[in-house]
mmCIF file of C-alpha atoms in Angstrom:
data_model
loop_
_atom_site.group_PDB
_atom_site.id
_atom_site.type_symbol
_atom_site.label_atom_id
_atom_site.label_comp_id
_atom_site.label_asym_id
_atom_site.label_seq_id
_atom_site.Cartn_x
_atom_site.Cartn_y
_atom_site.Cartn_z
ATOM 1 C CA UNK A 1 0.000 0.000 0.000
ATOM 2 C CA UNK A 2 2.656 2.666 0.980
ATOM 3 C CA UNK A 3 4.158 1.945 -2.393
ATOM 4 C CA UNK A 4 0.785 2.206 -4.452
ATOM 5 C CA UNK A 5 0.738 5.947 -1.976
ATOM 6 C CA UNK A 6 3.588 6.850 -3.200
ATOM 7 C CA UNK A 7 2.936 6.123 -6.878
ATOM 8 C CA UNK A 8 -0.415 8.371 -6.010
ATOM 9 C CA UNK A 9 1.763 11.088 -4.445
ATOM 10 C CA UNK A 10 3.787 11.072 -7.253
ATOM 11 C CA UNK A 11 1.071 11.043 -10.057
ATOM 12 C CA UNK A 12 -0.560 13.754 -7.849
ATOM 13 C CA UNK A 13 2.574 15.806 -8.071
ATOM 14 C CA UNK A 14 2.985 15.604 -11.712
ATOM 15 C CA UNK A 15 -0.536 16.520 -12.890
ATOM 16 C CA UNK A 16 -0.319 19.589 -10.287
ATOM 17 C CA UNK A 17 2.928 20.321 -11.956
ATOM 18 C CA UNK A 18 1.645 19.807 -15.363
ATOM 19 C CA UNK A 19 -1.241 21.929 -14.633
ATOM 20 C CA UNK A 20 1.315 24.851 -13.738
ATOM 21 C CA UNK A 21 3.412 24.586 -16.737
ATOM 22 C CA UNK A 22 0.249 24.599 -18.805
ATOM 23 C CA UNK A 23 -0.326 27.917 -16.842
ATOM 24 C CA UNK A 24 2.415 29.440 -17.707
ATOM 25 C CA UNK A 25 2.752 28.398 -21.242
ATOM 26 C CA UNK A 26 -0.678 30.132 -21.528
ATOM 27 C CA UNK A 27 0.643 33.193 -19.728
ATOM 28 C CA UNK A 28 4.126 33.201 -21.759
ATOM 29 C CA UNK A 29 4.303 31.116 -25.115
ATOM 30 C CA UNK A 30 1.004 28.533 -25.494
ATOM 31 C CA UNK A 31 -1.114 27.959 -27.801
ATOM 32 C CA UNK A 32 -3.149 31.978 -27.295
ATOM 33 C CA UNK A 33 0.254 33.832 -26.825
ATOM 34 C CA UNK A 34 2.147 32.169 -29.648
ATOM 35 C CA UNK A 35 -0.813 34.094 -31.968
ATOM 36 C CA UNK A 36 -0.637 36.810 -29.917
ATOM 37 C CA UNK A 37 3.245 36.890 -29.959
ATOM 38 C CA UNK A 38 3.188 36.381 -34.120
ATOM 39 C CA UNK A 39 4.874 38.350 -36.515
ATOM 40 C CA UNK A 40 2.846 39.556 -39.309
ATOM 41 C CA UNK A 41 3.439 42.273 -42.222
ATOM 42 C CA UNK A 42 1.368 45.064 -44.202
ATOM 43 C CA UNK A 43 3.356 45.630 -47.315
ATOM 44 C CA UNK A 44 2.880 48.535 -49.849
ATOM 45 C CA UNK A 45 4.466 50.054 -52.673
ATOM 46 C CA UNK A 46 6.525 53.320 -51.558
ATOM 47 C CA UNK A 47 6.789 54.648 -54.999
ATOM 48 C CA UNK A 48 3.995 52.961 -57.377
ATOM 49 C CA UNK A 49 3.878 51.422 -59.870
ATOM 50 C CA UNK A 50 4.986 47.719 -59.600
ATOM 51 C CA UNK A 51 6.351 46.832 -62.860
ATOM 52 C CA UNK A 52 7.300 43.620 -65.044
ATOM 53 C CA UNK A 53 7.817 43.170 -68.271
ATOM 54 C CA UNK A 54 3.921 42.507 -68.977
ATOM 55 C CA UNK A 55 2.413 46.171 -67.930
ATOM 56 C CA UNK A 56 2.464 48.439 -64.611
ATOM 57 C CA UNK A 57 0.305 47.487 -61.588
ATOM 58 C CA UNK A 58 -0.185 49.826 -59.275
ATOM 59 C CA UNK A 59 0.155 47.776 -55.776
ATOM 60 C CA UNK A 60 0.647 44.141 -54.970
ATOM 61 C CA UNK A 61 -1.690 41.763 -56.577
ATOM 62 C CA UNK A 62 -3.137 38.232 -55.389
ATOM 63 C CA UNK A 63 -0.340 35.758 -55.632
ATOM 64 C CA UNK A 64 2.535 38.107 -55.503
ATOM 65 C CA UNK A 65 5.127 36.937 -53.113
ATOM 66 C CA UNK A 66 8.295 38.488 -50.813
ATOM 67 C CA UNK A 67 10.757 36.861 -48.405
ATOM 68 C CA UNK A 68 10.750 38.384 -45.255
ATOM 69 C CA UNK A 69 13.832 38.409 -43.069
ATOM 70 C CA UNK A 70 14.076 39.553 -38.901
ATOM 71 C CA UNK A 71 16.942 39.920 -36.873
ATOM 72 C CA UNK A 72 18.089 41.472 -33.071
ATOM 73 C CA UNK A 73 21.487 43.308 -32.365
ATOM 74 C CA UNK A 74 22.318 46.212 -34.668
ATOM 75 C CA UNK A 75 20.470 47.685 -37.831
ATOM 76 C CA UNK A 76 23.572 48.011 -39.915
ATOM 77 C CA UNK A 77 24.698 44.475 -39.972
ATOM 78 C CA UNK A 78 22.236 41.365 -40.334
ATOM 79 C CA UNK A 79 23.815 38.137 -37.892
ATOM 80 C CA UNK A 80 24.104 34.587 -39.468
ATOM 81 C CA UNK A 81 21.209 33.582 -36.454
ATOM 82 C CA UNK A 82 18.181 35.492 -37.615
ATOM 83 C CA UNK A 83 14.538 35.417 -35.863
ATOM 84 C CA UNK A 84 13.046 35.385 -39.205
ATOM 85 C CA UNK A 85 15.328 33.705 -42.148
ATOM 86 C CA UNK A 86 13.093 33.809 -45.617
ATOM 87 C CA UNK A 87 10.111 32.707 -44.762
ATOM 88 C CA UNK A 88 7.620 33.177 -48.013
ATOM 89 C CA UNK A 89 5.005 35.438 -47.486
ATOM 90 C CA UNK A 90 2.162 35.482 -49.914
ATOM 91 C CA UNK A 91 -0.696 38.076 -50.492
ATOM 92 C CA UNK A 92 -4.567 36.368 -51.059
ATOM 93 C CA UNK A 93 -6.018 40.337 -52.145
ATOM 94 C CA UNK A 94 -6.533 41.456 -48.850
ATOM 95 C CA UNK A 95 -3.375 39.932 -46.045
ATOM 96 C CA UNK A 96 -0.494 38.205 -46.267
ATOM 97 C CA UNK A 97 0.083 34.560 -45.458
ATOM 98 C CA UNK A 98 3.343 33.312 -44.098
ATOM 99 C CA UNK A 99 4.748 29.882 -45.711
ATOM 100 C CA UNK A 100 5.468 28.859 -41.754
ATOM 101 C CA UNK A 101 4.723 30.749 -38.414
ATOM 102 C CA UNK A 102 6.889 34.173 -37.348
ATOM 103 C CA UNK A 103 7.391 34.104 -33.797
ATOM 104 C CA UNK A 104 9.065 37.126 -32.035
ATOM 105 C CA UNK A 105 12.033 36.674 -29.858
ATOM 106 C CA UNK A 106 10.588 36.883 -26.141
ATOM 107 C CA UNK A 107 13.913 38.909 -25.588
ATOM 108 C CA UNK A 108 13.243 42.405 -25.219
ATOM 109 C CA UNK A 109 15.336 43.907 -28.170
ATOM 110 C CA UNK A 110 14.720 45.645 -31.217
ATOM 111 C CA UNK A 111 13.947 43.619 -34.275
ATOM 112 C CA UNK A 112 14.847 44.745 -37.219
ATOM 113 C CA UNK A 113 13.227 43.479 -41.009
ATOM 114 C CA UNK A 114 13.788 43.190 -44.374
ATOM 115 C CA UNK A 115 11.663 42.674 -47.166
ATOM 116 C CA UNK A 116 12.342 41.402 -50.977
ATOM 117 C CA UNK A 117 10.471 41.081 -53.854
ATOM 118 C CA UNK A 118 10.204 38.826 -55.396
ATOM 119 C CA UNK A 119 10.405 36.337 -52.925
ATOM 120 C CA UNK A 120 14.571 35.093 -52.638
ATOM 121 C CA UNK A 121 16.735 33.165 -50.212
ATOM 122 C CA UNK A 122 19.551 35.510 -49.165
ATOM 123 C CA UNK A 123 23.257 34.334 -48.268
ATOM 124 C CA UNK A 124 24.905 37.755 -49.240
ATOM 125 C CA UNK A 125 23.083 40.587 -47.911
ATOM 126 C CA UNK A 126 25.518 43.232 -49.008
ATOM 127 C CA UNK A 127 26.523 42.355 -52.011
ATOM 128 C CA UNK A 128 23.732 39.866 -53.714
ATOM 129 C CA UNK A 129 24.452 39.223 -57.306
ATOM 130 C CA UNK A 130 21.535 39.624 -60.057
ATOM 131 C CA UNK A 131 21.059 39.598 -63.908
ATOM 132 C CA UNK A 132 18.463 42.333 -65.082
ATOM 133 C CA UNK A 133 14.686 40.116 -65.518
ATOM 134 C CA UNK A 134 12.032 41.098 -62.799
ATOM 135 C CA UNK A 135 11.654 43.944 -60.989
ATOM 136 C CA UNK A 136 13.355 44.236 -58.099
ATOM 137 C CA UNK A 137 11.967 45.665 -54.873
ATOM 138 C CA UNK A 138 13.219 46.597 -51.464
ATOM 139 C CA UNK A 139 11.723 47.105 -48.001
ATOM 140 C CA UNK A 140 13.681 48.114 -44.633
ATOM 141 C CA UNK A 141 12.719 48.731 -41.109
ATOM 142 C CA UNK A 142 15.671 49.553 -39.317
ATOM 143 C CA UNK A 143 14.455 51.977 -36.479
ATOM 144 C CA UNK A 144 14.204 48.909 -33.929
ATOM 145 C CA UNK A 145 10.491 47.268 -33.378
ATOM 146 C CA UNK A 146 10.507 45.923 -30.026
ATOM 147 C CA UNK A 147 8.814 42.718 -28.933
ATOM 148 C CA UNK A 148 5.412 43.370 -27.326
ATOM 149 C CA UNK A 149 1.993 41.477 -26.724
ATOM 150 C CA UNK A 150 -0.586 41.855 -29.516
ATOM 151 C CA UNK A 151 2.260 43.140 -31.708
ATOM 152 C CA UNK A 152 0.911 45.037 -34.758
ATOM 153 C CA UNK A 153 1.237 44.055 -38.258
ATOM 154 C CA UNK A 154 5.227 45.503 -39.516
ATOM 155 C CA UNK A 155 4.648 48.247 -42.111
ATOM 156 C CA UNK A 156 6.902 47.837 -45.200
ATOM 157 C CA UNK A 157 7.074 49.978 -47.798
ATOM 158 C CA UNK A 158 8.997 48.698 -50.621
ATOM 159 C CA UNK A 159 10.736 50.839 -53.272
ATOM 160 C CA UNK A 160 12.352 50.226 -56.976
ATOM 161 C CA UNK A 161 15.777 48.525 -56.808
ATOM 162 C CA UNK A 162 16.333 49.187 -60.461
ATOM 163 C CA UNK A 163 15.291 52.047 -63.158
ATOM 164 C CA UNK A 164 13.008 52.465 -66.051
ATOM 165 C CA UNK A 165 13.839 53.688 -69.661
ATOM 166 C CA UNK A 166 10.900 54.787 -71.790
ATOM 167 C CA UNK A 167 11.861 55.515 -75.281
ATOM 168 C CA UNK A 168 9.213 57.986 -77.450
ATOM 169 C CA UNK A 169 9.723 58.289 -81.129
ATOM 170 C CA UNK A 170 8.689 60.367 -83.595
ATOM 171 C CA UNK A 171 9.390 59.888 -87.359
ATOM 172 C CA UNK A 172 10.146 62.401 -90.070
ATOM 173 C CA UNK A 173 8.291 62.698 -93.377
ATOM 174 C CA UNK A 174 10.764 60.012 -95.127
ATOM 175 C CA UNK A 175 8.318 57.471 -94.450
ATOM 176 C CA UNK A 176 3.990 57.528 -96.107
ATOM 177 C CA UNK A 177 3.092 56.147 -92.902
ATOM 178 C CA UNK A 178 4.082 54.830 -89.164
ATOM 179 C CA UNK A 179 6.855 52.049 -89.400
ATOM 180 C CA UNK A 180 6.707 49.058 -87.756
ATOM 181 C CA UNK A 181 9.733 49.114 -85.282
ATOM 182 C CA UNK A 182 11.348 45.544 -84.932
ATOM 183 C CA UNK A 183 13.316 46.404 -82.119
ATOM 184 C CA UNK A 184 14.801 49.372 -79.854
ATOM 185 C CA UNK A 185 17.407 48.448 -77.446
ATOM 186 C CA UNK A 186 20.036 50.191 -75.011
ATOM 187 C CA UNK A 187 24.123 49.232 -74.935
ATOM 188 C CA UNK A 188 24.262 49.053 -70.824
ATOM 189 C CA UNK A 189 25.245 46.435 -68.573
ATOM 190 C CA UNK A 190 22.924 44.115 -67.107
ATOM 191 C CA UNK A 191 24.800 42.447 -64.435
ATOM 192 C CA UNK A 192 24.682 43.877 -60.827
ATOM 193 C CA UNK A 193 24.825 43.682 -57.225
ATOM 194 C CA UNK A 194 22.958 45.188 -54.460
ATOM 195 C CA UNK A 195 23.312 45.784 -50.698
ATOM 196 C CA UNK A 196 19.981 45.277 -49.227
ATOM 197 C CA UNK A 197 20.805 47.316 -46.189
ATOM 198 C CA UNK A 198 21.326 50.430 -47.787
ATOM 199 C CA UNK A 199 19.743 49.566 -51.235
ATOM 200 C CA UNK A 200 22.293 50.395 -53.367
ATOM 201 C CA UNK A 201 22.810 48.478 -56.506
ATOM 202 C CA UNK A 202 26.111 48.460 -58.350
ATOM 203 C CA UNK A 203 26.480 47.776 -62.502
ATOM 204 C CA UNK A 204 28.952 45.557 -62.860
ATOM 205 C CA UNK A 205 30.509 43.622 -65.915
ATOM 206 C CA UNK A 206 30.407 44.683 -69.345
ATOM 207 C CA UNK A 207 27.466 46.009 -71.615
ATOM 208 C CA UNK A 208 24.876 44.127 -73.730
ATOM 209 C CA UNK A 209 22.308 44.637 -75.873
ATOM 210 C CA UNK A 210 19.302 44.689 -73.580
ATOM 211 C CA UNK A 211 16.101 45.206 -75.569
ATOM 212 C CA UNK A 212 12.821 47.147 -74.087
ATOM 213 C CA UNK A 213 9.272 46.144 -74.346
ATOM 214 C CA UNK A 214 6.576 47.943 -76.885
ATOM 215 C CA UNK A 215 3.860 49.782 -74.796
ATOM 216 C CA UNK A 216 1.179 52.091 -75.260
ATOM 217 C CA UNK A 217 1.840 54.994 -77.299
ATOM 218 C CA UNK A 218 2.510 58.426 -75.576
ATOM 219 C CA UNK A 219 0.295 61.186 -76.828
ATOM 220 C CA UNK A 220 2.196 63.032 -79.570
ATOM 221 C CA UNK A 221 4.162 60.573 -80.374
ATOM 222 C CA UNK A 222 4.199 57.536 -82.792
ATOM 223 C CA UNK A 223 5.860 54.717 -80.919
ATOM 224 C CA UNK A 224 6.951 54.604 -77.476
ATOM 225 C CA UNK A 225 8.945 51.420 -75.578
ATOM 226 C CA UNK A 226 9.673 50.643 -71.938
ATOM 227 C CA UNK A 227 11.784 48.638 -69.736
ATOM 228 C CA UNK A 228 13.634 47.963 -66.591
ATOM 229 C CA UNK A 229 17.216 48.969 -66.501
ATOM 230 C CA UNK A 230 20.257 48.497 -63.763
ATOM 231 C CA UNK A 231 21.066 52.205 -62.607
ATOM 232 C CA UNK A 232 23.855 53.063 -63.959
ATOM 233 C CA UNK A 233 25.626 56.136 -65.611
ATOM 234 C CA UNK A 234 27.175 54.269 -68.930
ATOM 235 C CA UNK A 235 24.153 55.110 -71.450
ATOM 236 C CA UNK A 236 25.197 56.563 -74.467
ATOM 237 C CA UNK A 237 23.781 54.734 -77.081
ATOM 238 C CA UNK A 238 20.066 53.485 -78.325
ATOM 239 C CA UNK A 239 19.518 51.888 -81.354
ATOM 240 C CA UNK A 240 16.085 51.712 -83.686
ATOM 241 C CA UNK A 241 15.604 49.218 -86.037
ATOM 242 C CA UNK A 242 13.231 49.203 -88.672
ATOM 243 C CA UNK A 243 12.806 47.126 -91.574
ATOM 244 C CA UNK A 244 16.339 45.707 -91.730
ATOM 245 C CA UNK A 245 17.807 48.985 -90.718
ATOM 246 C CA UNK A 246 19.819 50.087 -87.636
ATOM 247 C CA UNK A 247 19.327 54.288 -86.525
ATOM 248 C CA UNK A 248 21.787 54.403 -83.579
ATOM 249 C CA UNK A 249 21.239 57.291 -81.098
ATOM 250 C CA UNK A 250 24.710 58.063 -79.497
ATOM 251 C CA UNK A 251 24.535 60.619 -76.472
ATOM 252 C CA UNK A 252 27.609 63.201 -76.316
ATOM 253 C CA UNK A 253 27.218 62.669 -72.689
ATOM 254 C CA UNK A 254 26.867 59.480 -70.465
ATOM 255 C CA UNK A 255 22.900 59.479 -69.652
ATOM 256 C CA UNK A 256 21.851 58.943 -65.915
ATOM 257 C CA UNK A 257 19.735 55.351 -65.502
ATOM 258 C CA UNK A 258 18.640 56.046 -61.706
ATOM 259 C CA UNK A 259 17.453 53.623 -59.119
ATOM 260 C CA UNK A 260 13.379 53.662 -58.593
ATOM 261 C CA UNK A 261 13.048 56.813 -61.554
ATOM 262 C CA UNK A 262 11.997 56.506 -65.154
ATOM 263 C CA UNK A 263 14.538 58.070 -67.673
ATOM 264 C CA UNK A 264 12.538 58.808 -70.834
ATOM 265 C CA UNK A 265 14.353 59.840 -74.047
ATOM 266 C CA UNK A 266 12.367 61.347 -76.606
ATOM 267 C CA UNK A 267 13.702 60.828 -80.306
ATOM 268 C CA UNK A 268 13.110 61.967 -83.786
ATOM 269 C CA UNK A 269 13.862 59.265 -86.190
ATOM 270 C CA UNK A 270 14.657 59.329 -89.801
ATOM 271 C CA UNK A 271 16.991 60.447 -92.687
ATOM 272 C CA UNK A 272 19.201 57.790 -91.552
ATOM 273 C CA UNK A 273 20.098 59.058 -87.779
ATOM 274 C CA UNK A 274 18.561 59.693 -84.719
ATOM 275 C CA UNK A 275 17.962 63.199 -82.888
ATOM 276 C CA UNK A 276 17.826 64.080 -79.591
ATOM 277 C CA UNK A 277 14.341 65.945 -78.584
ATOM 278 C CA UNK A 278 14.539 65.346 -74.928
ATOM 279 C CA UNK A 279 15.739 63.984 -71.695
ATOM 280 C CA UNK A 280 14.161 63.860 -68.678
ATOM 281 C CA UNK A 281 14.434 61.572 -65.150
ATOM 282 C CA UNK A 282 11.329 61.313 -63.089
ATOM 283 C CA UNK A 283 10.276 59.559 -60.451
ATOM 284 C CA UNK A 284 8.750 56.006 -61.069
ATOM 285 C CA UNK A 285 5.282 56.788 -59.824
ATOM 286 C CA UNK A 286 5.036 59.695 -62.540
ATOM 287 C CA UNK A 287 3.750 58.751 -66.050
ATOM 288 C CA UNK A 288 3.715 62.185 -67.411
ATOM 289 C CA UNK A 289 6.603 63.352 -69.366
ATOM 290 C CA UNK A 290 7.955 66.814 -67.375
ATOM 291 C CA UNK A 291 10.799 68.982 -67.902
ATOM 292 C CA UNK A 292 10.181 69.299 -71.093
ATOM 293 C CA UNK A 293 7.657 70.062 -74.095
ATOM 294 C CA UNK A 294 6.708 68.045 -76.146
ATOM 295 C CA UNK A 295 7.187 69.132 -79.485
ATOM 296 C CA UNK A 296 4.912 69.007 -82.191
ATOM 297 C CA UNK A 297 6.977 69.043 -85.415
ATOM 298 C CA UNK A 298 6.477 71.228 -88.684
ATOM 299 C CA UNK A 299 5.321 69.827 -91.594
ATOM 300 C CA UNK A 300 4.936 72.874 -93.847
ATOM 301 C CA UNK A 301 6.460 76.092 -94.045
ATOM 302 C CA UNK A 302 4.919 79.015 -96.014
ATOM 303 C CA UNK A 303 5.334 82.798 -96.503
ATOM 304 C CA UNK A 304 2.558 85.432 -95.209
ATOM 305 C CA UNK A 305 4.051 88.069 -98.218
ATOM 306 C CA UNK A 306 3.231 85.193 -100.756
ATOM 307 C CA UNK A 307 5.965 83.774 -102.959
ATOM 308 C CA UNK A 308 8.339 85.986 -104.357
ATOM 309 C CA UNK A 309 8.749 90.080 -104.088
ATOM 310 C CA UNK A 310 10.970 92.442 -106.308
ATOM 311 C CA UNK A 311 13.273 95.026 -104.787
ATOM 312 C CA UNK A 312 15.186 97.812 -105.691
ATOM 313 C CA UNK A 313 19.376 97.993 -104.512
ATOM 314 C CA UNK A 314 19.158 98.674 -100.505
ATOM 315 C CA UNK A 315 15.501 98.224 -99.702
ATOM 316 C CA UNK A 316 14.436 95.895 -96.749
ATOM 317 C CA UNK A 317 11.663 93.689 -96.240
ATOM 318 C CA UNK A 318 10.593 91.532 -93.982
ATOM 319 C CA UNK A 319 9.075 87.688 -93.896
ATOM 320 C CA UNK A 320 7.203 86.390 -92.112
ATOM 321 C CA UNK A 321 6.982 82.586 -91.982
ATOM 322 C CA UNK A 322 3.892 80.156 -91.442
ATOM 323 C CA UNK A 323 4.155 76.977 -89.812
ATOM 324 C CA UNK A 324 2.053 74.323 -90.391
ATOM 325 C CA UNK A 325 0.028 72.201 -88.604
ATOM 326 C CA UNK A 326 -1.295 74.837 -86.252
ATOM 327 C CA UNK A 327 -0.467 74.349 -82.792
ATOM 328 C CA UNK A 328 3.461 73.240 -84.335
ATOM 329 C CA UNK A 329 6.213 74.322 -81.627
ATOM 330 C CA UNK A 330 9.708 73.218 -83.077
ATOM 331 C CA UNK A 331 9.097 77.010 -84.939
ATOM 332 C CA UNK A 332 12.779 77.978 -84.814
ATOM 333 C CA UNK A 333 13.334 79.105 -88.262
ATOM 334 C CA UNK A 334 16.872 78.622 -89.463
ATOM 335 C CA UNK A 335 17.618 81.574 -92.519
ATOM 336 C CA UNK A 336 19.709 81.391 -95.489
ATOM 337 C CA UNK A 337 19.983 83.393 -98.563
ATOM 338 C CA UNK A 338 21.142 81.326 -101.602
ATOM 339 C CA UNK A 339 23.165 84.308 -103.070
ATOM 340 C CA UNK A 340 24.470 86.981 -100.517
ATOM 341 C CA UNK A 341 25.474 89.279 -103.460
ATOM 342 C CA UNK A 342 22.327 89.543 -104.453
ATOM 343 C CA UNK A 343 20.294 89.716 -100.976
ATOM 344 C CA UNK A 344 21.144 89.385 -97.357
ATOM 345 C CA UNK A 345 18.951 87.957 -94.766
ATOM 346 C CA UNK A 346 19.339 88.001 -90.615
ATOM 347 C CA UNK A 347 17.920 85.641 -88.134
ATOM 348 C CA UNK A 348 14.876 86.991 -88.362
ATOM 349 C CA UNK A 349 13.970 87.318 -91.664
ATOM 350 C CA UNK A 350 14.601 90.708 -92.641
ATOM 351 C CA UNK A 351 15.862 90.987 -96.064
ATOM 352 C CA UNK A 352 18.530 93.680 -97.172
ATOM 353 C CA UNK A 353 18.666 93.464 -101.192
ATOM 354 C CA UNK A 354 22.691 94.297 -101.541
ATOM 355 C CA UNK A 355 23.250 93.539 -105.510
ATOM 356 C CA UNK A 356 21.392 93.188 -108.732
ATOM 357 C CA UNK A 357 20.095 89.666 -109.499
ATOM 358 C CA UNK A 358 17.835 87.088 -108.304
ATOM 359 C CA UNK A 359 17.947 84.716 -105.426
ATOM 360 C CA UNK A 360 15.809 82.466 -102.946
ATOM 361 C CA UNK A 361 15.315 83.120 -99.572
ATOM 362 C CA UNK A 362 15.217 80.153 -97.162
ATOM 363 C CA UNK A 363 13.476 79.381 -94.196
ATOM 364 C CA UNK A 364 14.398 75.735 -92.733
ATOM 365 C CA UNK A 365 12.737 74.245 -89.876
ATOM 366 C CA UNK A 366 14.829 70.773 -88.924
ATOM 367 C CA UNK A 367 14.486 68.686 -92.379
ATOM 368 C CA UNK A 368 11.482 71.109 -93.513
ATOM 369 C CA UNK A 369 12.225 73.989 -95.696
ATOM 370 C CA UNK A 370 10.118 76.613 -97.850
ATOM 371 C CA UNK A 371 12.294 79.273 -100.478
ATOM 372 C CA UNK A 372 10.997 83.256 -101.366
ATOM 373 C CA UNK A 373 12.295 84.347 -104.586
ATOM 374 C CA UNK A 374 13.629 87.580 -104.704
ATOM 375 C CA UNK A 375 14.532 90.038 -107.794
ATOM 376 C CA UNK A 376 16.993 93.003 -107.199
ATOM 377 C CA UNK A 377 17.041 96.048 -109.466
ATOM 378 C CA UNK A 378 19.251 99.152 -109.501
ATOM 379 C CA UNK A 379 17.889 101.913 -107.248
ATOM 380 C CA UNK A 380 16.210 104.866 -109.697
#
């Protein structure tokens, strides 16, 4: 009997303890703290738009995906033993799902968090090695979260990685109608690195041909391309094909490819070469083409005087150009006289008959150009 006590004792002794830990394990880590001690996230886009190679979204859709990473100690270096090491986290429309549970650290530090997208297993957080495909995007917080009950959902707020080049071009009058372009493509390099802590991203290797995507034509234009780019300073050179033919835009100066901004060049196209209209850099989230006009080209040029005039040795006389279509703003009239012994002309059309003769006034406008005959006679 005193041993079948004992065994009761004992039994007795366990339950009570068992009933204690179960206590505390509801008080510090059970089954209701461990949801109230979970990490979750509430990720945004920063800067919009989300971009890929297949159109512009403007926040995170269902399905998308990011690797989430959490660690204690300092907020400028990330420690091989991490609270949080990759775990998937995927959006339904309305939350995000982690692949398995994010606990906090019951140790009452700072945690600190990084987000990618898309979603990636990190070994080198400072100098991760990429070759240009998705978009890449980045999400820090580095201020310290401490671990408390009922935690709220981490805000990140992820921003571009990489630029965005958007070609517009504009043809001249050496084609009947709109060509088909077959391709339009930058000389950069394509190979880079980036330190996730500070979100720089490096170019490195050498330069290839890296083509961009057709998209919807910008108004005023008649064909305009996009695609993601590794910031870097080593543009110089865009080339158009069409029909078998190369037109190869080379920049006197090294162009600026800038990490979460759209760089959009704006080209005329034709005569075999390329012109510059425009260059602008703008932050990723706006569409709209600033910093500069966009220009409307000439396609006619005629005289308000009419066609020709006769003069007499040292009279003047003005002309006055018309552009057409209306509303046309690359108006800067270039003017020539054909024979300066016969008649002078300044840079704004005022026309100083010098000799006797005949000549043709001209009034150019890039590859546009309109002539006013002119007949000189000896003064009476």
């Amino acid at each position: 009997m005193m041993q079948n006590k004992t065994l009761y004792t004992l039994a007795g002794a366990l339950l009570a303890a068992g009933a204690l830990l179960a206590g505390c394990a509801k008080e510090k880590g059970g089954t209701e703290p461990a949801a109230r001690s979970a990490i979750t996230i509430e990720a945004s886009i920063g800067t919009p738009t989300k971009v890929t190679y297949n159109g512009d979204a403007a926040s995170f859709t269902a399905g998308d995906q990011v690797s989430l990473y959490a660690w204690m100690g300092s907020a400028t270096e990330i420690p091989a033993k991490k609270v949080v090491n990759g775990v998937v986290n995927t959006f339904n429309g309305t939350a995000w799902t982690p692949a398995t549970q994010m606990l906090w650290s019951p140790v009452k530090e700072n945690h600190y968090f990084l987000g990618v997208y898309p979603k990636k297993y990190i070994t080198n957080f400072t100098a991760d090695a990429y070759t240009l495909g998705d978009d890449l995007m980045i999400a820090t917080e580095l201020t310290g979260i401490p671990f408390k009950e009922n935690a709220e959902p981490v805000k990140l707020s992820f921003t571009h990685a990489l630029a965005r080049m958007d070609v517009n071009l504009r043809f001249r009058n050496q084609w009947e109608e709109t060509p088909e372009v077959t391709l339009v493509s930058a000389y950069v390099k394509r190979e880079y690195t980036v330190n996730y802590l500070t979100k720089a991203v490096t170019a490195t290797g050498d330069k290839f041909i890296v083509p961009v995507a057709a998209v919807s034509t910008v108004s005023g234009y008649d064909r305009s391309f996009s695609g993601l780019q590794v910031p870097q300073e080593g543009l110089t050179e865009v080339t158009i094909s069409i029909g078998g033919s190369d037109y190869v835009f080379t920049s006197a100066l090294p162009i600026s490819l800038e990490s979460g901004k759209v760089t959009t060049l704006n080209l005329y196209v034709g005569r075999d070469k390329i012109e510059l209209d425009s260059v602008t850099v703008n932050p990723w989230v706006d569409h709209s083409i600033q910093g500069g006009e966009a220009v409307v080209p000439v396609t006619e040029i005629t005289f308000k005087e009419g066609t020709s005039r006769n003069l007499n040795t040292g009279d003047t006389f003005q002309l006055t150009p018309v552009f057409a279509p209306e509303g046309a703003t690359a108006t800067d009239c270039t003017w020539t006289s054909l024979n300066p012994d016969v008649a002078t002309v300044d840079e704004k059309g005022l026309v100083t008959a010098v000799g006797v003769g005949a000549t043709n006034i001209e009034c150019r406008s890039l590859d546009v150009k309109a002539q006013f005959s002119v007949t000189v006679t000896p003064a009476a």
